[in-house]
mmCIF file with all atom_site columns, C-alpha atoms in Angstrom:
data_model
loop_
_atom_site.group_PDB
_atom_site.id
_atom_site.type_symbol
_atom_site.label_atom_id
_atom_site.label_alt_id
_atom_site.label_comp_id
_atom_site.label_asym_id
_atom_site.label_entity_id
_atom_site.label_seq_id
_atom_site.pdbx_PDB_ins_code
_atom_site.Cartn_x
_atom_site.Cartn_y
_atom_site.Cartn_z
_atom_site.occupancy
_atom_site.B_iso_or_equiv
_atom_site.pdbx_formal_charge
_atom_site.auth_seq_id
_atom_site.auth_comp_id
_atom_site.auth_asym_id
_atom_site.auth_atom_id
_atom_site.pdbx_PDB_model_num
ATOM 1   C CA . MET A 1 1   ? -6.766  -37.124 0.395   1.00 0.00 ? 14  MET A CA 1
ATOM 2   C CA . ALA A 1 2   ? -7.492  -34.040 2.497   1.00 0.00 ? 15  ALA A CA 1
ATOM 3   C CA . LYS A 1 3   ? -10.480 -31.840 1.761   1.00 0.00 ? 16  LYS A CA 1
ATOM 4   C CA . PRO A 1 4   ? -9.425  -28.645 -0.095  1.00 0.00 ? 17  PRO A CA 1
ATOM 5   C CA . LEU A 1 5   ? -9.066  -25.647 2.198   1.00 0.00 ? 18  LEU A CA 1
ATOM 6   C CA . PHE A 1 6   ? -10.070 -23.139 -0.466  1.00 0.00 ? 19  PHE A CA 1
ATOM 7   C CA . LYS A 1 7   ? -12.767 -22.841 -3.133  1.00 0.00 ? 20  LYS A CA 1
ATOM 8   C CA . GLY A 1 8   ? -11.427 -20.037 -5.268  1.00 0.00 ? 21  GLY A CA 1
ATOM 9   C CA . LEU A 1 9   ? -9.335  -16.925 -5.482  1.00 0.00 ? 22  LEU A CA 1
ATOM 10  C CA . GLU A 1 10  ? -10.680 -13.709 -3.904  1.00 0.00 ? 23  GLU A CA 1
ATOM 11  C CA . GLY A 1 11  ? -8.386  -11.239 -5.578  1.00 0.00 ? 24  GLY A CA 1
ATOM 12  C CA . ILE A 1 12  ? -5.251  -10.515 -7.521  1.00 0.00 ? 25  ILE A CA 1
ATOM 13  C CA . PHE A 1 13  ? -3.205  -7.393  -6.901  1.00 0.00 ? 26  PHE A CA 1
ATOM 14  C CA . ILE A 1 14  ? -1.321  -5.561  -9.638  1.00 0.00 ? 27  ILE A CA 1
ATOM 15  C CA . PRO A 1 15  ? 1.103   -2.697  -8.885  1.00 0.00 ? 28  PRO A CA 1
ATOM 16  C CA . VAL A 1 16  ? 0.433   0.467   -10.892 1.00 0.00 ? 29  VAL A CA 1
ATOM 17  C CA . LYS A 1 17  ? 1.621   4.072   -10.953 1.00 0.00 ? 30  LYS A CA 1
ATOM 18  C CA . ASP A 1 18  ? -1.848  5.669   -10.960 1.00 0.00 ? 31  ASP A CA 1
ATOM 19  C CA . PRO A 1 19  ? -4.861  3.519   -10.020 1.00 0.00 ? 32  PRO A CA 1
ATOM 20  C CA . VAL A 1 20  ? -7.417  5.832   -11.665 1.00 0.00 ? 33  VAL A CA 1
ATOM 21  C CA . GLU A 1 21  ? -5.547  6.022   -14.997 1.00 0.00 ? 34  GLU A CA 1
ATOM 22  C CA . SER A 1 22  ? -4.984  2.263   -14.922 1.00 0.00 ? 35  SER A CA 1
ATOM 23  C CA . MET A 1 23  ? -8.632  1.621   -14.029 1.00 0.00 ? 36  MET A CA 1
ATOM 24  C CA . ILE A 1 24  ? -9.732  3.552   -17.119 1.00 0.00 ? 37  ILE A CA 1
ATOM 25  C CA . TRP A 1 25  ? -7.382  1.487   -19.315 1.00 0.00 ? 38  TRP A CA 1
ATOM 26  C CA . TYR A 1 26  ? -8.592  -1.811  -17.801 1.00 0.00 ? 39  TYR A CA 1
ATOM 27  C CA . GLU A 1 27  ? -12.207 -0.676  -18.398 1.00 0.00 ? 40  GLU A CA 1
ATOM 28  C CA . GLU A 1 28  ? -11.773 0.653   -21.928 1.00 0.00 ? 41  GLU A CA 1
ATOM 29  C CA . ILE A 1 29  ? -9.306  -1.910  -23.279 1.00 0.00 ? 42  ILE A CA 1
ATOM 30  C CA . LEU A 1 30  ? -10.091 -5.095  -21.319 1.00 0.00 ? 43  LEU A CA 1
ATOM 31  C CA . GLY A 1 31  ? -13.735 -4.446  -20.450 1.00 0.00 ? 44  GLY A CA 1
ATOM 32  C CA . PHE A 1 32  ? -13.278 -4.922  -16.683 1.00 0.00 ? 45  PHE A CA 1
ATOM 33  C CA . LYS A 1 33  ? -16.063 -3.585  -14.446 1.00 0.00 ? 46  LYS A CA 1
ATOM 34  C CA . ARG A 1 34  ? -15.308 -0.925  -11.834 1.00 0.00 ? 47  ARG A CA 1
ATOM 35  C CA . ILE A 1 35  ? -16.407 -1.703  -8.275  1.00 0.00 ? 48  ILE A CA 1
ATOM 36  C CA . TYR A 1 36  ? -14.835 1.311   -6.577  1.00 0.00 ? 49  TYR A CA 1
ATOM 37  C CA . HIS A 1 37  ? -11.689 3.382   -6.509  1.00 0.00 ? 50  HIS A CA 1
ATOM 38  C CA . GLU A 1 38  ? -9.776  5.665   -4.217  1.00 0.00 ? 51  GLU A CA 1
ATOM 39  C CA . GLU A 1 39  ? -6.447  7.454   -4.418  1.00 0.00 ? 52  GLU A CA 1
ATOM 40  C CA . ASP A 1 40  ? -4.363  4.368   -3.649  1.00 0.00 ? 53  ASP A CA 1
ATOM 41  C CA . ALA A 1 41  ? -6.331  1.569   -5.306  1.00 0.00 ? 54  ALA A CA 1
ATOM 42  C CA . ALA A 1 42  ? -9.008  0.627   -7.808  1.00 0.00 ? 55  ALA A CA 1
ATOM 43  C CA . VAL A 1 43  ? -11.025 -2.563  -7.406  1.00 0.00 ? 56  VAL A CA 1
ATOM 44  C CA . MET A 1 44  ? -12.514 -4.197  -10.497 1.00 0.00 ? 57  MET A CA 1
ATOM 45  C CA . LYS A 1 45  ? -14.135 -7.413  -11.689 1.00 0.00 ? 58  LYS A CA 1
ATOM 46  C CA . ILE A 1 46  ? -13.272 -9.156  -14.917 1.00 0.00 ? 59  ILE A CA 1
ATOM 47  C CA . ASP A 1 47  ? -17.027 -9.314  -15.552 1.00 0.00 ? 60  ASP A CA 1
ATOM 48  C CA . GLU A 1 48  ? -20.235 -9.137  -13.519 1.00 0.00 ? 61  GLU A CA 1
ATOM 49  C CA . GLN A 1 49  ? -20.233 -12.884 -12.773 1.00 0.00 ? 62  GLN A CA 1
ATOM 50  C CA . ALA A 1 50  ? -16.569 -13.170 -11.767 1.00 0.00 ? 63  ALA A CA 1
ATOM 51  C CA . GLN A 1 51  ? -15.818 -14.025 -8.160  1.00 0.00 ? 64  GLN A CA 1
ATOM 52  C CA . THR A 1 52  ? -12.248 -12.830 -8.322  1.00 0.00 ? 65  THR A CA 1
ATOM 53  C CA . VAL A 1 53  ? -11.524 -9.106  -8.093  1.00 0.00 ? 66  VAL A CA 1
ATOM 54  C CA . VAL A 1 54  ? -8.564  -7.341  -9.662  1.00 0.00 ? 67  VAL A CA 1
ATOM 55  C CA . CYS A 1 55  ? -7.099  -4.674  -7.408  1.00 0.00 ? 68  CYS A CA 1
ATOM 56  C CA . LEU A 1 56  ? -4.857  -2.067  -9.017  1.00 0.00 ? 69  LEU A CA 1
ATOM 57  C CA . VAL A 1 57  ? -2.642  -0.838  -6.195  1.00 0.00 ? 70  VAL A CA 1
ATOM 58  C CA . LYS A 1 58  ? -0.595  2.362   -6.283  1.00 0.00 ? 71  LYS A CA 1
ATOM 59  C CA . ALA A 1 59  ? 3.078   1.489   -5.886  1.00 0.00 ? 72  ALA A CA 1
ATOM 60  C CA . HIS A 1 60  ? 5.101   4.382   -4.506  1.00 0.00 ? 73  HIS A CA 1
ATOM 61  C CA . GLU A 1 61  ? 8.212   3.249   -6.384  1.00 0.00 ? 74  GLU A CA 1
ATOM 62  C CA . HIS A 1 62  ? 6.615   1.312   -9.205  1.00 0.00 ? 75  HIS A CA 1
ATOM 63  C CA . LEU A 1 63  ? 8.433   -1.595  -10.778 1.00 0.00 ? 76  LEU A CA 1
ATOM 64  C CA . ALA A 1 64  ? 6.619   -3.681  -13.360 1.00 0.00 ? 77  ALA A CA 1
ATOM 65  C CA . MET A 1 65  ? 5.927   -7.224  -12.175 1.00 0.00 ? 78  MET A CA 1
ATOM 66  C CA . SER A 1 66  ? 8.704   -9.608  -13.044 1.00 0.00 ? 79  SER A CA 1
ATOM 67  C CA . PHE A 1 67  ? 8.460   -13.380 -12.744 1.00 0.00 ? 80  PHE A CA 1
ATOM 68  C CA . PRO A 1 68  ? 11.704  -15.104 -11.687 1.00 0.00 ? 81  PRO A CA 1
ATOM 69  C CA . ASP A 1 69  ? 13.752  -16.844 -14.375 1.00 0.00 ? 82  ASP A CA 1
ATOM 70  C CA . ASN A 1 70  ? 12.645  -20.479 -14.628 1.00 0.00 ? 83  ASN A CA 1
ATOM 71  C CA . SER A 1 71  ? 12.873  -23.604 -16.769 1.00 0.00 ? 84  SER A CA 1
ATOM 72  C CA . PHE A 1 72  ? 9.105   -23.857 -17.307 1.00 0.00 ? 85  PHE A CA 1
ATOM 73  C CA . GLY A 1 73  ? 9.089   -20.834 -19.611 1.00 0.00 ? 86  GLY A CA 1
ATOM 74  C CA . VAL A 1 74  ? 6.553   -18.780 -17.671 1.00 0.00 ? 87  VAL A CA 1
ATOM 75  C CA . GLY A 1 75  ? 7.194   -15.048 -17.491 1.00 0.00 ? 88  GLY A CA 1
ATOM 76  C CA . LYS A 1 76  ? 4.030   -13.609 -15.953 1.00 0.00 ? 89  LYS A CA 1
ATOM 77  C CA . TYR A 1 77  ? 1.919   -14.051 -12.869 1.00 0.00 ? 90  TYR A CA 1
ATOM 78  C CA . TYR A 1 78  ? -1.603  -13.960 -14.303 1.00 0.00 ? 91  TYR A CA 1
ATOM 79  C CA . ASN A 1 79  ? -3.186  -15.724 -17.265 1.00 0.00 ? 92  ASN A CA 1
ATOM 80  C CA . PHE A 1 80  ? -6.730  -14.690 -18.133 1.00 0.00 ? 93  PHE A CA 1
ATOM 81  C CA . ILE A 1 81  ? -9.185  -17.062 -19.812 1.00 0.00 ? 94  ILE A CA 1
ATOM 82  C CA . PRO A 1 82  ? -10.458 -15.543 -23.066 1.00 0.00 ? 95  PRO A CA 1
ATOM 83  C CA . SER A 1 83  ? -14.193 -14.976 -23.560 1.00 0.00 ? 96  SER A CA 1
ATOM 84  C CA . GLY A 1 84  ? -13.939 -16.056 -27.192 1.00 0.00 ? 97  GLY A CA 1
ATOM 85  C CA . PRO A 1 85  ? -11.368 -17.473 -29.606 1.00 0.00 ? 98  PRO A CA 1
ATOM 86  C CA . ILE A 1 86  ? -7.890  -16.449 -28.458 1.00 0.00 ? 99  ILE A CA 1
ATOM 87  C CA . GLU A 1 87  ? -7.004  -15.319 -31.984 1.00 0.00 ? 100 GLU A CA 1
ATOM 88  C CA . ASP A 1 88  ? -9.844  -12.771 -31.849 1.00 0.00 ? 101 ASP A CA 1
ATOM 89  C CA . ILE A 1 89  ? -8.670  -11.447 -28.469 1.00 0.00 ? 102 ILE A CA 1
ATOM 90  C CA . TYR A 1 90  ? -5.123  -11.184 -29.811 1.00 0.00 ? 103 TYR A CA 1
ATOM 91  C CA . ARG A 1 91  ? -6.241  -9.245  -32.900 1.00 0.00 ? 104 ARG A CA 1
ATOM 92  C CA . SER A 1 92  ? -8.428  -6.938  -30.785 1.00 0.00 ? 105 SER A CA 1
ATOM 93  C CA . LEU A 1 93  ? -5.584  -6.018  -28.441 1.00 0.00 ? 106 LEU A CA 1
ATOM 94  C CA . LYS A 1 94  ? -3.201  -5.464  -31.364 1.00 0.00 ? 107 LYS A CA 1
ATOM 95  C CA . ALA A 1 95  ? -5.793  -3.207  -33.056 1.00 0.00 ? 108 ALA A CA 1
ATOM 96  C CA . LEU A 1 96  ? -5.990  -1.161  -29.831 1.00 0.00 ? 109 LEU A CA 1
ATOM 97  C CA . ASN A 1 97  ? -2.174  -0.738  -29.899 1.00 0.00 ? 110 ASN A CA 1
ATOM 98  C CA . VAL A 1 98  ? -1.657  -2.850  -26.787 1.00 0.00 ? 111 VAL A CA 1
ATOM 99  C CA . ARG A 1 99  ? 1.903   -4.156  -26.579 1.00 0.00 ? 112 ARG A CA 1
ATOM 100 C CA . THR A 1 100 ? 1.711   -7.913  -27.094 1.00 0.00 ? 113 THR A CA 1
ATOM 101 C CA . GLY A 1 101 ? 4.072   -10.824 -27.449 1.00 0.00 ? 114 GLY A CA 1
ATOM 102 C CA . ALA A 1 102 ? 3.697   -13.486 -30.116 1.00 0.00 ? 115 ALA A CA 1
ATOM 103 C CA . LEU A 1 103 ? 0.728   -15.826 -30.132 1.00 0.00 ? 116 LEU A CA 1
ATOM 104 C CA . GLY A 1 104 ? 2.236   -19.177 -29.185 1.00 0.00 ? 117 GLY A CA 1
ATOM 105 C CA . GLY A 1 105 ? 1.326   -22.760 -28.525 1.00 0.00 ? 118 GLY A CA 1
ATOM 106 C CA . ASP A 1 106 ? -0.351  -25.259 -30.762 1.00 0.00 ? 119 ASP A CA 1
ATOM 107 C CA . GLY A 1 107 ? -3.352  -27.536 -30.815 1.00 0.00 ? 120 GLY A CA 1
ATOM 108 C CA . GLU A 1 108 ? -5.725  -26.865 -27.925 1.00 0.00 ? 121 GLU A CA 1
ATOM 109 C CA . THR A 1 109 ? -3.259  -24.808 -25.885 1.00 0.00 ? 122 THR A CA 1
ATOM 110 C CA . ARG A 1 110 ? -2.633  -21.299 -27.194 1.00 0.00 ? 123 ARG A CA 1
ATOM 111 C CA . PHE A 1 111 ? -1.286  -18.325 -25.264 1.00 0.00 ? 124 PHE A CA 1
ATOM 112 C CA . PHE A 1 112 ? 0.255   -14.864 -25.448 1.00 0.00 ? 125 PHE A CA 1
ATOM 113 C CA . THR A 1 113 ? 1.540   -12.122 -23.206 1.00 0.00 ? 126 THR A CA 1
ATOM 114 C CA . PHE A 1 114 ? 0.345   -8.526  -23.250 1.00 0.00 ? 127 PHE A CA 1
ATOM 115 C CA . TYR A 1 115 ? 1.312   -5.506  -21.164 1.00 0.00 ? 128 TYR A CA 1
ATOM 116 C CA . ASP A 1 116 ? -0.689  -2.909  -19.280 1.00 0.00 ? 129 ASP A CA 1
ATOM 117 C CA . PRO A 1 117 ? 0.357   0.770   -19.472 1.00 0.00 ? 130 PRO A CA 1
ATOM 118 C CA . ASP A 1 118 ? 2.708   0.294   -16.483 1.00 0.00 ? 131 ASP A CA 1
ATOM 119 C CA . GLY A 1 119 ? 4.582   -2.527  -18.217 1.00 0.00 ? 132 GLY A CA 1
ATOM 120 C CA . ASN A 1 120 ? 3.054   -5.322  -16.122 1.00 0.00 ? 133 ASN A CA 1
ATOM 121 C CA . PRO A 1 121 ? 3.065   -8.558  -18.142 1.00 0.00 ? 134 PRO A CA 1
ATOM 122 C CA . LEU A 1 122 ? -0.323  -10.270 -18.243 1.00 0.00 ? 135 LEU A CA 1
ATOM 123 C CA . GLY A 1 123 ? -1.325  -13.330 -20.178 1.00 0.00 ? 136 GLY A CA 1
ATOM 124 C CA . VAL A 1 124 ? -4.132  -15.014 -22.019 1.00 0.00 ? 137 VAL A CA 1
ATOM 125 C CA . CYS A 1 125 ? -4.275  -18.797 -22.221 1.00 0.00 ? 138 CYS A CA 1
ATOM 126 C CA . GLN A 1 126 ? -6.769  -21.058 -23.973 1.00 0.00 ? 139 GLN A CA 1
#
């Protein structure tokens, strides 16, 4: 078996209409930490210890992310790992009026989809 070429993921990029407005939402609703921002992008961390950055990139003709139709049932690009019980995260987002899909799965695997203000589908999986 070959040695892995990579040890992690440096960043994920999400298209948004307004990076500053989106950055505020990601801070206030999701608790992400701002690294820096400019007119065309905002760079954030999920938390202080996270290696991976989330970059909110201004899309000139914004289209919400759309995952291709598939037989696996996945409809989003990114699944975040919850910091606590997934049911608590789900209730918190609902209480903040974040558009969410149904909480699905059973046993040890639970998941749901939620949407940022630009309609980008994001997920939580535990």
